[in-house]
Short mmCIF file of C-alpha atoms and ligand atoms in Angstrom, two decimals:
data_model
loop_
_atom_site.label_atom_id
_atom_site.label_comp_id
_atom_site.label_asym_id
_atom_site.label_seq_id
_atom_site.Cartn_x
_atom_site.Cartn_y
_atom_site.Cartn_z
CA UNK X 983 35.62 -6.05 -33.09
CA UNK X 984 37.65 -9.44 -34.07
CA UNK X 985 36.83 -12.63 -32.69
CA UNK X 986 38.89 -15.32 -30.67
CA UNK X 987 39.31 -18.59 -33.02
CA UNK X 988 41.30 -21.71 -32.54
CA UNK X 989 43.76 -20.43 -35.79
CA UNK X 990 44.49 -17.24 -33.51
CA UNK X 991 45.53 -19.01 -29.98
CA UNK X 992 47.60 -22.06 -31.64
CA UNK X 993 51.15 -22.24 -30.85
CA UNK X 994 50.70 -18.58 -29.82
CA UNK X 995 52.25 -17.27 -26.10
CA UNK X 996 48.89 -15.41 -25.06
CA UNK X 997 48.52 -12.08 -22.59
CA UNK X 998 45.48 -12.52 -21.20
CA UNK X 999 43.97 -9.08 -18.35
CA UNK X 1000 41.74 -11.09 -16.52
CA UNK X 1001 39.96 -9.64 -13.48
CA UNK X 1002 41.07 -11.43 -10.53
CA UNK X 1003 40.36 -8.45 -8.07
CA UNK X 1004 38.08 -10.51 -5.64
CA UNK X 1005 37.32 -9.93 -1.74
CA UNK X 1006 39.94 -12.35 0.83
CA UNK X 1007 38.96 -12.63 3.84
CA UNK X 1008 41.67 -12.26 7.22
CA UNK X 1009 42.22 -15.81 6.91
CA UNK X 1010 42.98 -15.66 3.29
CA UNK X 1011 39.87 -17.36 2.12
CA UNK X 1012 38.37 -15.80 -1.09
CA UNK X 1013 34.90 -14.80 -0.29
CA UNK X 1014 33.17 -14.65 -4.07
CA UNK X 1015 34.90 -16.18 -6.88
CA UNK X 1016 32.22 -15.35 -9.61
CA UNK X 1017 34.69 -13.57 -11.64
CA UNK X 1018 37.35 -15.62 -12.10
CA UNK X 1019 34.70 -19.05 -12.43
CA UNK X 1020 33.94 -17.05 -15.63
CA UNK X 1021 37.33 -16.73 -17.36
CA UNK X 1022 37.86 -20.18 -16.78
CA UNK X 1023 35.90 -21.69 -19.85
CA UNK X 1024 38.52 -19.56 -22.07
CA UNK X 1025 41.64 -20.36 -19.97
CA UNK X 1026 40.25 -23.75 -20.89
CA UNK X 1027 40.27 -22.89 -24.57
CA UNK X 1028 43.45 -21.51 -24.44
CA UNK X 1029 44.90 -24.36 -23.13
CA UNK X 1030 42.80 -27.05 -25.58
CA UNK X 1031 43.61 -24.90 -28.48
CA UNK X 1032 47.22 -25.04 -27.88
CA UNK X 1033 48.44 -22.30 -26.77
CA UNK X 1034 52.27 -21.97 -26.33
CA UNK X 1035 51.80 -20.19 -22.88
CA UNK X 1036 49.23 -18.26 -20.93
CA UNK X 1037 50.05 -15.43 -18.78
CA UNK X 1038 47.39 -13.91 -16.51
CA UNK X 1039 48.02 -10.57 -15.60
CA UNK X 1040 45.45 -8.84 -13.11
CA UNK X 1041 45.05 -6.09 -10.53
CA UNK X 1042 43.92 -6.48 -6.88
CA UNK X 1043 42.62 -3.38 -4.40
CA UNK X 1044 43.94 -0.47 -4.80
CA UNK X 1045 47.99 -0.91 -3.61
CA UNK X 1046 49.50 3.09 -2.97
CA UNK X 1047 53.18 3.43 -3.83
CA UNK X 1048 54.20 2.13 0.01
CA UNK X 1049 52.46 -1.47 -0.92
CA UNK X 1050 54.21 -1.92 -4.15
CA UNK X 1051 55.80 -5.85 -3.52
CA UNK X 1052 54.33 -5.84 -0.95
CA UNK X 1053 51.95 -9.01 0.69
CA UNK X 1054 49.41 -6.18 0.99
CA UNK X 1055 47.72 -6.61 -2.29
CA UNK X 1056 49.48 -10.14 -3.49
CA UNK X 1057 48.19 -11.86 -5.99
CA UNK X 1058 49.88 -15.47 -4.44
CA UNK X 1059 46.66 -16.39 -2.87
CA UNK X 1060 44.57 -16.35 -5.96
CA UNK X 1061 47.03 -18.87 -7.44
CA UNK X 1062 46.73 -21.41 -4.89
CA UNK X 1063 43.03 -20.95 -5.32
CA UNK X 1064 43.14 -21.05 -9.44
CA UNK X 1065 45.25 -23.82 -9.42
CA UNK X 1066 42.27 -25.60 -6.96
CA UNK X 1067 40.03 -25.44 -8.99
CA UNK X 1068 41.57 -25.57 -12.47
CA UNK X 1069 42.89 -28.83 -11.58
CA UNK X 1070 46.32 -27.38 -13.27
CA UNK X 1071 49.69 -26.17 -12.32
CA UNK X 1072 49.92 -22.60 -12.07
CA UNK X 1073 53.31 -20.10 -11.91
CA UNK X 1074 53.06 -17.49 -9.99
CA UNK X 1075 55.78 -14.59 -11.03
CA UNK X 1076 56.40 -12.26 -8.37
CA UNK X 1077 59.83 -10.81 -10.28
CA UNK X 1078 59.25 -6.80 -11.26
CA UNK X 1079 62.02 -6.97 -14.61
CA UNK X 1080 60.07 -7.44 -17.96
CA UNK X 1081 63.38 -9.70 -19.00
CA UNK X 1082 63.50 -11.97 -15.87
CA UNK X 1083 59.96 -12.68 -15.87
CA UNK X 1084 60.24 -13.62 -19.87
CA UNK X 1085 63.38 -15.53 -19.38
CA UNK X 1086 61.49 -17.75 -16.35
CA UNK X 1087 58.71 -17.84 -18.58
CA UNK X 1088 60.10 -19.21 -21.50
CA UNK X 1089 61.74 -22.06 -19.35
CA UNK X 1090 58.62 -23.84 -18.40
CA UNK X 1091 57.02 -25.99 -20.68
CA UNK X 1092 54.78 -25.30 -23.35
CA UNK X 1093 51.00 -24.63 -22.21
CA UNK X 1094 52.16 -23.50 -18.61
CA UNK X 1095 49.70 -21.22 -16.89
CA UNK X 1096 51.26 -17.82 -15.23
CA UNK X 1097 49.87 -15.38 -13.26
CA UNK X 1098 51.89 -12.44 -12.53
CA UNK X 1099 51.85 -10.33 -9.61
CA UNK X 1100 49.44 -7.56 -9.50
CA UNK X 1101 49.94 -4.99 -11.98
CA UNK X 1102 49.20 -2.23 -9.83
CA UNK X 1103 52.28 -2.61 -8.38
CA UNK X 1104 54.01 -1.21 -11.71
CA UNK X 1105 53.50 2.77 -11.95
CA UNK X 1106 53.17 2.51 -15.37
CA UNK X 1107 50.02 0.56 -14.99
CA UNK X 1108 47.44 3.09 -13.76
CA UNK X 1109 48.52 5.80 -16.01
CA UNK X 1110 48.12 3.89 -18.89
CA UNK X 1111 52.04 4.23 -19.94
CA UNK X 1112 52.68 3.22 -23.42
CA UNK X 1113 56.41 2.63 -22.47
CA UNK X 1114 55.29 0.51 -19.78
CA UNK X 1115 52.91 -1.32 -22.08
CA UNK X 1116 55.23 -1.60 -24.34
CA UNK X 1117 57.46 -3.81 -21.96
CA UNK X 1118 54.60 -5.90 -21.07
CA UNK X 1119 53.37 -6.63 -24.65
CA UNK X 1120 57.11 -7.88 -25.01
CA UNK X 1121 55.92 -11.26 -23.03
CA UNK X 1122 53.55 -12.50 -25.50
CA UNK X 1123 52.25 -12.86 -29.00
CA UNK X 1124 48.79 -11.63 -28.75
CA UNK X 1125 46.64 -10.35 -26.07
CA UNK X 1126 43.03 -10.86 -24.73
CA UNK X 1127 41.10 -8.38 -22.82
CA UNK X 1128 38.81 -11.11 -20.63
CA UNK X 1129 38.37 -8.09 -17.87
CA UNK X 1130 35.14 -6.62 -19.09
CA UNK X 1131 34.56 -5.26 -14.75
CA UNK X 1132 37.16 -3.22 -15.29
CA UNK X 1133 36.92 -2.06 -19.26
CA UNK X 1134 35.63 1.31 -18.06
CA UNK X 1135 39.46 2.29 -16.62
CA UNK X 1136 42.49 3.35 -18.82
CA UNK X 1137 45.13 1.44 -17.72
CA UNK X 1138 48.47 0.22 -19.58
CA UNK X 1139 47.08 -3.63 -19.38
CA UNK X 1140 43.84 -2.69 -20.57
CA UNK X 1141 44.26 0.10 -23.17
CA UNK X 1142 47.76 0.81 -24.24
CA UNK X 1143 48.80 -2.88 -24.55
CA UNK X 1144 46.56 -2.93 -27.68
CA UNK X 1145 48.90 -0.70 -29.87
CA UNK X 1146 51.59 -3.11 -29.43
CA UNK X 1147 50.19 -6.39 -29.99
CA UNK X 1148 46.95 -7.88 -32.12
CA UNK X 1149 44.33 -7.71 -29.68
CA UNK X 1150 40.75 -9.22 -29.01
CA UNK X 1151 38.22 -9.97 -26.80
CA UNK X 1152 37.97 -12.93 -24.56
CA UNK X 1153 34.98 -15.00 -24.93
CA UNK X 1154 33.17 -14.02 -21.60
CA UNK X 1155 34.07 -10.22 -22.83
CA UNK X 1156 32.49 -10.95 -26.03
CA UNK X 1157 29.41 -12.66 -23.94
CA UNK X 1158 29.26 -9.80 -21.64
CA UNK X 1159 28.84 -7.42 -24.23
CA UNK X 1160 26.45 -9.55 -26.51
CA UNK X 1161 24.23 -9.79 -23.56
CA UNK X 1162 24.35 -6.12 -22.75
CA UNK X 1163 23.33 -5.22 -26.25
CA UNK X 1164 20.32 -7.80 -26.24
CA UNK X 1165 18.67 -6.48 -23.07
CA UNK X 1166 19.35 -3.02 -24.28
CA UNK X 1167 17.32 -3.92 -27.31
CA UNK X 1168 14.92 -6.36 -25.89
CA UNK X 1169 13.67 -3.93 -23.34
CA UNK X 1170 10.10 -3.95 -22.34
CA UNK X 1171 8.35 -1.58 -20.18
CA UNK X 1172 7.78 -1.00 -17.21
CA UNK X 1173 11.62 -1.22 -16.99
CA UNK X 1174 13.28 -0.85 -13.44
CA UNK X 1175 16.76 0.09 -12.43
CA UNK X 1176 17.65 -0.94 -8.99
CA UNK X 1177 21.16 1.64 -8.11
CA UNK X 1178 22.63 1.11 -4.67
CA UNK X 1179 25.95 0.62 -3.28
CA UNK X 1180 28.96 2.72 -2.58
CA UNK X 1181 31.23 3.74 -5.63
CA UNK X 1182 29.00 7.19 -6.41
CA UNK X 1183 31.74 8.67 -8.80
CA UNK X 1184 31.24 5.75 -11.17
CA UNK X 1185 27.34 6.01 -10.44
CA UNK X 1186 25.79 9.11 -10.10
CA UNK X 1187 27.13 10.72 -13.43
CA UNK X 1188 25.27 7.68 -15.17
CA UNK X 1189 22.19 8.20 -13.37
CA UNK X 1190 20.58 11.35 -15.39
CA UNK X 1191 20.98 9.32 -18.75
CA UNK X 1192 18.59 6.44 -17.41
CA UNK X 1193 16.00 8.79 -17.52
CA UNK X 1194 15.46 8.51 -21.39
CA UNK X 1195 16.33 4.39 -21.30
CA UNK X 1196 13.81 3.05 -18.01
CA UNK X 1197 10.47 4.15 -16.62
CA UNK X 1198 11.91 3.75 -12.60
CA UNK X 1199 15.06 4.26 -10.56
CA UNK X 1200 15.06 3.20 -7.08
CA UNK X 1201 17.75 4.38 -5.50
CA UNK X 1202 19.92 3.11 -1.74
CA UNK X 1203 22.94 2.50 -0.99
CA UNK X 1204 25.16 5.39 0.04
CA UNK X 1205 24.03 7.03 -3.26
CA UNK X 1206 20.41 7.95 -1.86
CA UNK X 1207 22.34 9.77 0.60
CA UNK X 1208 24.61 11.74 -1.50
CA UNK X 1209 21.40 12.46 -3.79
CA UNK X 1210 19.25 13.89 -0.24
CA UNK X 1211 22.12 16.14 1.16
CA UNK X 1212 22.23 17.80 -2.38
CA UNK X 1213 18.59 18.45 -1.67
CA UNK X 1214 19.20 19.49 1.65
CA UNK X 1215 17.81 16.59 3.85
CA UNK X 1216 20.12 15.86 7.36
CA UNK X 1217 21.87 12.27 6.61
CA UNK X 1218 23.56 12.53 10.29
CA UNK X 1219 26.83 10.83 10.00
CA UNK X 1220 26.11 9.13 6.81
CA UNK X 1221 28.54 8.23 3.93
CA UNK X 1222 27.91 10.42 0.70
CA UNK X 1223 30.44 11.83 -1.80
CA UNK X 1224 31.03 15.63 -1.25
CA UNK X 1225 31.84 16.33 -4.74
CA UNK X 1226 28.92 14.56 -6.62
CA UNK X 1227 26.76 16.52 -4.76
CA UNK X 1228 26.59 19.50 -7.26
CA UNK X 1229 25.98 16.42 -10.11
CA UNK X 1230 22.82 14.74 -7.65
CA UNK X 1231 21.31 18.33 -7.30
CA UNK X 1232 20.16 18.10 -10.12
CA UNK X 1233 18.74 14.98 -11.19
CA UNK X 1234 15.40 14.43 -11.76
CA UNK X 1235 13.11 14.48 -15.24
CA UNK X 1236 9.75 14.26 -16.49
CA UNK X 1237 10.87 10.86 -17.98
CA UNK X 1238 11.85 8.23 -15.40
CA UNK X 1239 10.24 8.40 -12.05
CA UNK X 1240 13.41 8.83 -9.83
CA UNK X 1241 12.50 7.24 -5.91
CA UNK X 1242 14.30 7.56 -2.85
CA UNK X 1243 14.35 5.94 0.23
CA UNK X 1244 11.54 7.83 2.83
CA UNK X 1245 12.66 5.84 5.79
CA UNK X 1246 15.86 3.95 6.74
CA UNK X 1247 17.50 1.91 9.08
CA UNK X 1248 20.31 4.01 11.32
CA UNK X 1249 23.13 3.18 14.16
CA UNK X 1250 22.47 6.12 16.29
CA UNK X 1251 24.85 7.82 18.70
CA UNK X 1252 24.20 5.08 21.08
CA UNK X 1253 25.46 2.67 18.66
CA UNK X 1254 22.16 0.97 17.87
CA UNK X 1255 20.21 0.19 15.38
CA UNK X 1256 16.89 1.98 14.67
CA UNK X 1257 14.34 3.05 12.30
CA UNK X 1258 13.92 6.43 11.10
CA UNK X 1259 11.81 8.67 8.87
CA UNK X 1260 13.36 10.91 6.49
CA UNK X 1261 13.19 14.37 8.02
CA UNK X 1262 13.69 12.80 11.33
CA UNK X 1263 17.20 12.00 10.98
CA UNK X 1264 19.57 12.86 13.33
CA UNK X 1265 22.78 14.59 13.58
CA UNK X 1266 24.34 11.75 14.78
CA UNK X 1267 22.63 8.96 13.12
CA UNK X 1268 23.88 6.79 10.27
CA UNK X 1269 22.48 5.41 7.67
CA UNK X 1270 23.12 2.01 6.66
CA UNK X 1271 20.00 0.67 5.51
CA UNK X 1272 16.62 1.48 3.46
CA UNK X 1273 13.47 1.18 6.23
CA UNK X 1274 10.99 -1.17 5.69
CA UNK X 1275 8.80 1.14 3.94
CA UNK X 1276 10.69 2.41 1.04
CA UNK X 1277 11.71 -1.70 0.63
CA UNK X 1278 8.25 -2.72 0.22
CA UNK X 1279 7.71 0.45 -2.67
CA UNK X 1280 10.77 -0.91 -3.78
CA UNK X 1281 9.34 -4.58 -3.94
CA UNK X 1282 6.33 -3.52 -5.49
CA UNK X 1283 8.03 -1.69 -8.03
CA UNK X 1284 10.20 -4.81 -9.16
CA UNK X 1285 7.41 -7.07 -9.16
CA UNK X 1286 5.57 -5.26 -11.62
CA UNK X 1287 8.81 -4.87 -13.74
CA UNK X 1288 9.39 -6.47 -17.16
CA UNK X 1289 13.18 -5.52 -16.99
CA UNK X 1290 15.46 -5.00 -14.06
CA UNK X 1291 18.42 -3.60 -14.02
CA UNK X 1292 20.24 -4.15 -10.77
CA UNK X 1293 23.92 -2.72 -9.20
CA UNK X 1294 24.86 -2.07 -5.45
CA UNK X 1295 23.40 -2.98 -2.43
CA UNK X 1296 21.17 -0.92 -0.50
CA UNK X 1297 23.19 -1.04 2.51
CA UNK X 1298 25.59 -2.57 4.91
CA UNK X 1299 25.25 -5.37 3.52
CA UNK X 1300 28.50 -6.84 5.52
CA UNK X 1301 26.38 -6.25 8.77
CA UNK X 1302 23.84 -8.65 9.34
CA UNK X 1303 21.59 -5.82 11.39
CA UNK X 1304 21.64 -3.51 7.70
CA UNK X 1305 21.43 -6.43 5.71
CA UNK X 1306 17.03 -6.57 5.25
CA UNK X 1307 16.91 -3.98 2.63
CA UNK X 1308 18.60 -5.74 0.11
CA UNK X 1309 17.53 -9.22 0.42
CA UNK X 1310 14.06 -7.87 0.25
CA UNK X 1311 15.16 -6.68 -2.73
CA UNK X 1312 16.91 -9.68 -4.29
CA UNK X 1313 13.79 -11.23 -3.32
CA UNK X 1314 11.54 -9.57 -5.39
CA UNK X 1315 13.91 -9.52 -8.29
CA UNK X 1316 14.63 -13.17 -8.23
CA UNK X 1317 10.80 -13.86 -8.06
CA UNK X 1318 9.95 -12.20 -10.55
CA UNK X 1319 10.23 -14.77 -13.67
CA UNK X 1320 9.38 -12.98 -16.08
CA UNK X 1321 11.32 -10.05 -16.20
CA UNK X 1322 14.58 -9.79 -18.26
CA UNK X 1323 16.99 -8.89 -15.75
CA UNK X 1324 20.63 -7.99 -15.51
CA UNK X 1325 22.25 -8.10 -12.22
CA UNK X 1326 26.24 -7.00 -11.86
CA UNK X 1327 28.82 -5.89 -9.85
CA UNK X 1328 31.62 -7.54 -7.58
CA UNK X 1329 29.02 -6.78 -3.99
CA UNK X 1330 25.90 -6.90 -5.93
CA UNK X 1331 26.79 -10.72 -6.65
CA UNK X 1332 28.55 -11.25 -3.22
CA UNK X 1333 25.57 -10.11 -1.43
CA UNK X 1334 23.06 -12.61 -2.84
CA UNK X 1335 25.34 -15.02 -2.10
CA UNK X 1336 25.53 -13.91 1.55
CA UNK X 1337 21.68 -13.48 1.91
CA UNK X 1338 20.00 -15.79 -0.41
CA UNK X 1339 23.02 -18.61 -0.59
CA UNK X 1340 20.44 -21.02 -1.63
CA UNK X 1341 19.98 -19.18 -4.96
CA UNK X 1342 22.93 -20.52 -6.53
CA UNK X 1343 24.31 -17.77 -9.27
CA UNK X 1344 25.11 -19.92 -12.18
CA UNK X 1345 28.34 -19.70 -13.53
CA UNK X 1346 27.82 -20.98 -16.95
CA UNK X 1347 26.32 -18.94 -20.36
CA UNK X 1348 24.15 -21.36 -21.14
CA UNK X 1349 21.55 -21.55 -18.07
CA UNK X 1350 21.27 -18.07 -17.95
CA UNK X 1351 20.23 -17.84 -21.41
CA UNK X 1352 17.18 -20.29 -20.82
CA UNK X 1353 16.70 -18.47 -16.87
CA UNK X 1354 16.16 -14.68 -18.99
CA UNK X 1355 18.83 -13.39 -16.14
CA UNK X 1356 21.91 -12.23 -16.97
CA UNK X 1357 24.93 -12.00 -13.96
CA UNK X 1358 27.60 -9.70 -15.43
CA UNK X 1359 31.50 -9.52 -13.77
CA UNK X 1360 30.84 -5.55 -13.79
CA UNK X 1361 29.11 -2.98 -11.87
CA UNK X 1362 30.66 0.30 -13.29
CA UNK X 1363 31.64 -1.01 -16.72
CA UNK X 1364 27.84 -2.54 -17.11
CA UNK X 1365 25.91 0.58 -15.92
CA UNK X 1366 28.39 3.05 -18.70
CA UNK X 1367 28.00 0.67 -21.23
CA UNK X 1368 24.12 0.93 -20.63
CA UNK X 1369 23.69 4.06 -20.39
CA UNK X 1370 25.49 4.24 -23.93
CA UNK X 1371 29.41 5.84 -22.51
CA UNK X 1372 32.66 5.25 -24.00
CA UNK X 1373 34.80 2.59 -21.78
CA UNK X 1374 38.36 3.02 -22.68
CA UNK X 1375 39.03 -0.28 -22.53
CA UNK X 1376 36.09 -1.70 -25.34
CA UNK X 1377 37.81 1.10 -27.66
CA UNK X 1378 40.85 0.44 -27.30
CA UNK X 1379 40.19 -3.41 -28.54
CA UNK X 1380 38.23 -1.84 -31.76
CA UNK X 1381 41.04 1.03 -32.55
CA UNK X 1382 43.74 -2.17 -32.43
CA UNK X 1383 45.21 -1.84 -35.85
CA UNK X 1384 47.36 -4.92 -35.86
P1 ADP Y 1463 29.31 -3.16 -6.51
O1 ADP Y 1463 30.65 -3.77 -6.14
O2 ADP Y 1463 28.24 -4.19 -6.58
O3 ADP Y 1463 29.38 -2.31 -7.75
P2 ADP Y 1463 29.72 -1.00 -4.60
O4 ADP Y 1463 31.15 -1.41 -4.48
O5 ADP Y 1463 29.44 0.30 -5.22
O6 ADP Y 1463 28.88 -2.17 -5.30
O7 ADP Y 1463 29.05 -0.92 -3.15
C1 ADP Y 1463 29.06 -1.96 -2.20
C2 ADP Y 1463 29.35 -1.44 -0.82
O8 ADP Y 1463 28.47 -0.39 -0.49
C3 ADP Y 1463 29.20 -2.47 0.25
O9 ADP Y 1463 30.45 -2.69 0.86
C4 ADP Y 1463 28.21 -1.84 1.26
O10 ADP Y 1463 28.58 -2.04 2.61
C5 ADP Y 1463 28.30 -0.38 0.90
N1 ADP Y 1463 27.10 0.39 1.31
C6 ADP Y 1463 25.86 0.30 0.81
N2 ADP Y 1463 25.04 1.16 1.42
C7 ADP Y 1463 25.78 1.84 2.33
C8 ADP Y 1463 25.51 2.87 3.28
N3 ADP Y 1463 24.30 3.40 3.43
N4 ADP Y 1463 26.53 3.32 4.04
C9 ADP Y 1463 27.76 2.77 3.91
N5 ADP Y 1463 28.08 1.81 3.02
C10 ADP Y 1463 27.10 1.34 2.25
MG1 MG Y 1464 32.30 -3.07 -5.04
#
């Protein structure tokens, strides 16, 4: 894969898919801004290296055809907030016509900052249109893929935009990646992936090739569920993904030691909160939490670890009352010192924030280096690159022929 170099950016109108896709609260406020703290160090470079222009193109949520320009999914409030904290004047382009948005952006001065409006709101995007790419490539010179959290989708932006322009990896892509393959390498036993959280298409089909790469996987999160209806346990009213369940039935090896939750934390028909033993769930129960129990296995487990792998939460994490499980669990990961650990994912990150804000994730390469922790931008994309998958987006950059 090429490198980003001074010689490449200079005088050079860059197309940078940056990942931007972060929670906003009702009042607007962004609640985690982990991911786009990280592309600012090469926003910074493109700007020092003199670039001609920069334009930021990223998605947010999931807009369906009736929020297209719409305020819905509007990418106007991370501008006001990039602009905060980058200390620079950003343009925000909310115009849909390739040619308007190139004719406004080749009026402002040289070095301007854009950010255009979400690119889910073009059809083309998600589909990974090479007409549509085509279009967009027209707005720059060269592009940069600094959206490793999302590198496991095919979208126009991500993939097809590399057969039209010379394309290469931002520096926190390149990071991301170099980091990946050194704890993938480094790996000592006993080695520990901690899988929670809610996004079970992305998850469970990576799950059966940890088996050959760590010795445990502790699983919460809605995915436990999903995994215990597929072996027939009652889960009561709890999320789980009807058609992974074939996929979790199954799991299992002589390898890894695969361990579930055996009690959990419900909100039964009465709408409270109570504890409950696998087997002893009821019809009308849901789970939201791991019980205290399986968290102090859990625990145990991690603090013997000498590397952690860690995505999703192990429950509703929003919800102060289902909130234990995990920070018993960040708990014993962050104590641990010396395991090498990876931790990713947009709510993996949030939630130590929300439970443990006095552990301050840091945003720069360097401390994490020395601190043998790694905080990747992606959930998804980090657990398929680990378990040694294709994301679409990574090959696309290394098939770019020009
Ligand atoms: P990440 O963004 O870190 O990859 P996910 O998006 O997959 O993680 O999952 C995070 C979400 O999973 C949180 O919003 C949390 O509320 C939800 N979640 C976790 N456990 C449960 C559960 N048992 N039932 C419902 N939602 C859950
Ligand atoms: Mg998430």
């Amino acid at each position: 894969m090429k490198h980003l170099t001074p010689q490449i950016v200079k005088e050079k109108c860059v197309l940078m898919r940056v990942d931007f896709n972060v929670d906003i609260d009702q009042s607007g406020q962004i609640i985690d801004d982990f991911r786009i703290q990280r592309t600012l160090p090469t926003i910074k470079f493109l700007k020092e290296k003199s670039a001609e222009k920069i334009i930021l193109i990223s998605h947010l949520g999931q807009p369906k055809k009736n929020d297209f320009w719409t305020e819905k999914f509007t990418l106007k409030p991370i501008t006001d907030y990039l602009e905060k904290i980058l200390k620079e004047k950003i343009y925000f382009c909310s115009l849909k016509g390739f040619k308007e948005i190139k004719a406004a952006i080749d009026k402002s001065e040289k070095g301007a900052i854009w950010l255009l409006e979400n690119i889910r709101y073009h059809e083309g995007e998600n589909t990974n249109d090479e007409n549509f790419a085509k279009q967009l490539s027209q707005l720059g010179d060269i592009y940069i893929n600094e959206a490793f959290s999302v590198s496991h989708r095919q979208a126009a932006s991500l993939c097809a935009i590399t057969e039209f322009l010379p394309s290469y990896p931002g520096l926190l892509f390149q990071e991301e990646i170099e980091h990946l393959n050194k704890i993938i390498k480094n790996s000592e036993p006993p080695t520990v992936m901690i899988l929670g959280g809610a996004k079970m298409t992305d998850k469970i089909p990576v799950i059966e090739k940890f088996f050959n790469l760590v010795n445990f996987i502790l699983i919460g999160g809605a995915i436990a569920n999903t995994i215990l209806k597929s072996w027939n346990f009652e889960i009561g009213n709890s999320l789980f993904e009807e058609e992974m369940i074939e996929k979790a039935k199954n799991l299992g090896s002589d390898k890894a030691e695969l361990i579930l939750p055996g009690d959990f934390l419900v909100l039964t028909k009465k709408q409270q909160k109570n504890k409950r033993e696998l087997g002893k769930i009821e019809k009308e129960d849901t789970i939201l939490d791991i019980g205290p129990v399986a968290a102090s296995t859990f625990q145990r487990i991690i603090s013997q670890a000498r590397t952690i792998f860690w995505n999703g939460p192990m429950g509703r994490i929003e919800d102060e009352r289902f909130s234990e499980g995990t920070k018993i669990i960040i708990e014993a990961i962050l104590s641990n010192a010396k395991a090498r650990t990876l931790i990713g994912g947009g709510d993996t990150l949030m939630s130590i924030k929300l439970l443990k804000p006095e552990y301050r994730i840091p945003a720069c390469a360097g401390r994490q280096n020395t601190e043998n922790r790694f905080f990747s931008t992606g959930g998804g994309a980090m657990l398929k690159y680990l378990a040694g998958e294709n994301l679409p987006a990574l090959r696309a950059l290394e098939n770019s022929k020009l």
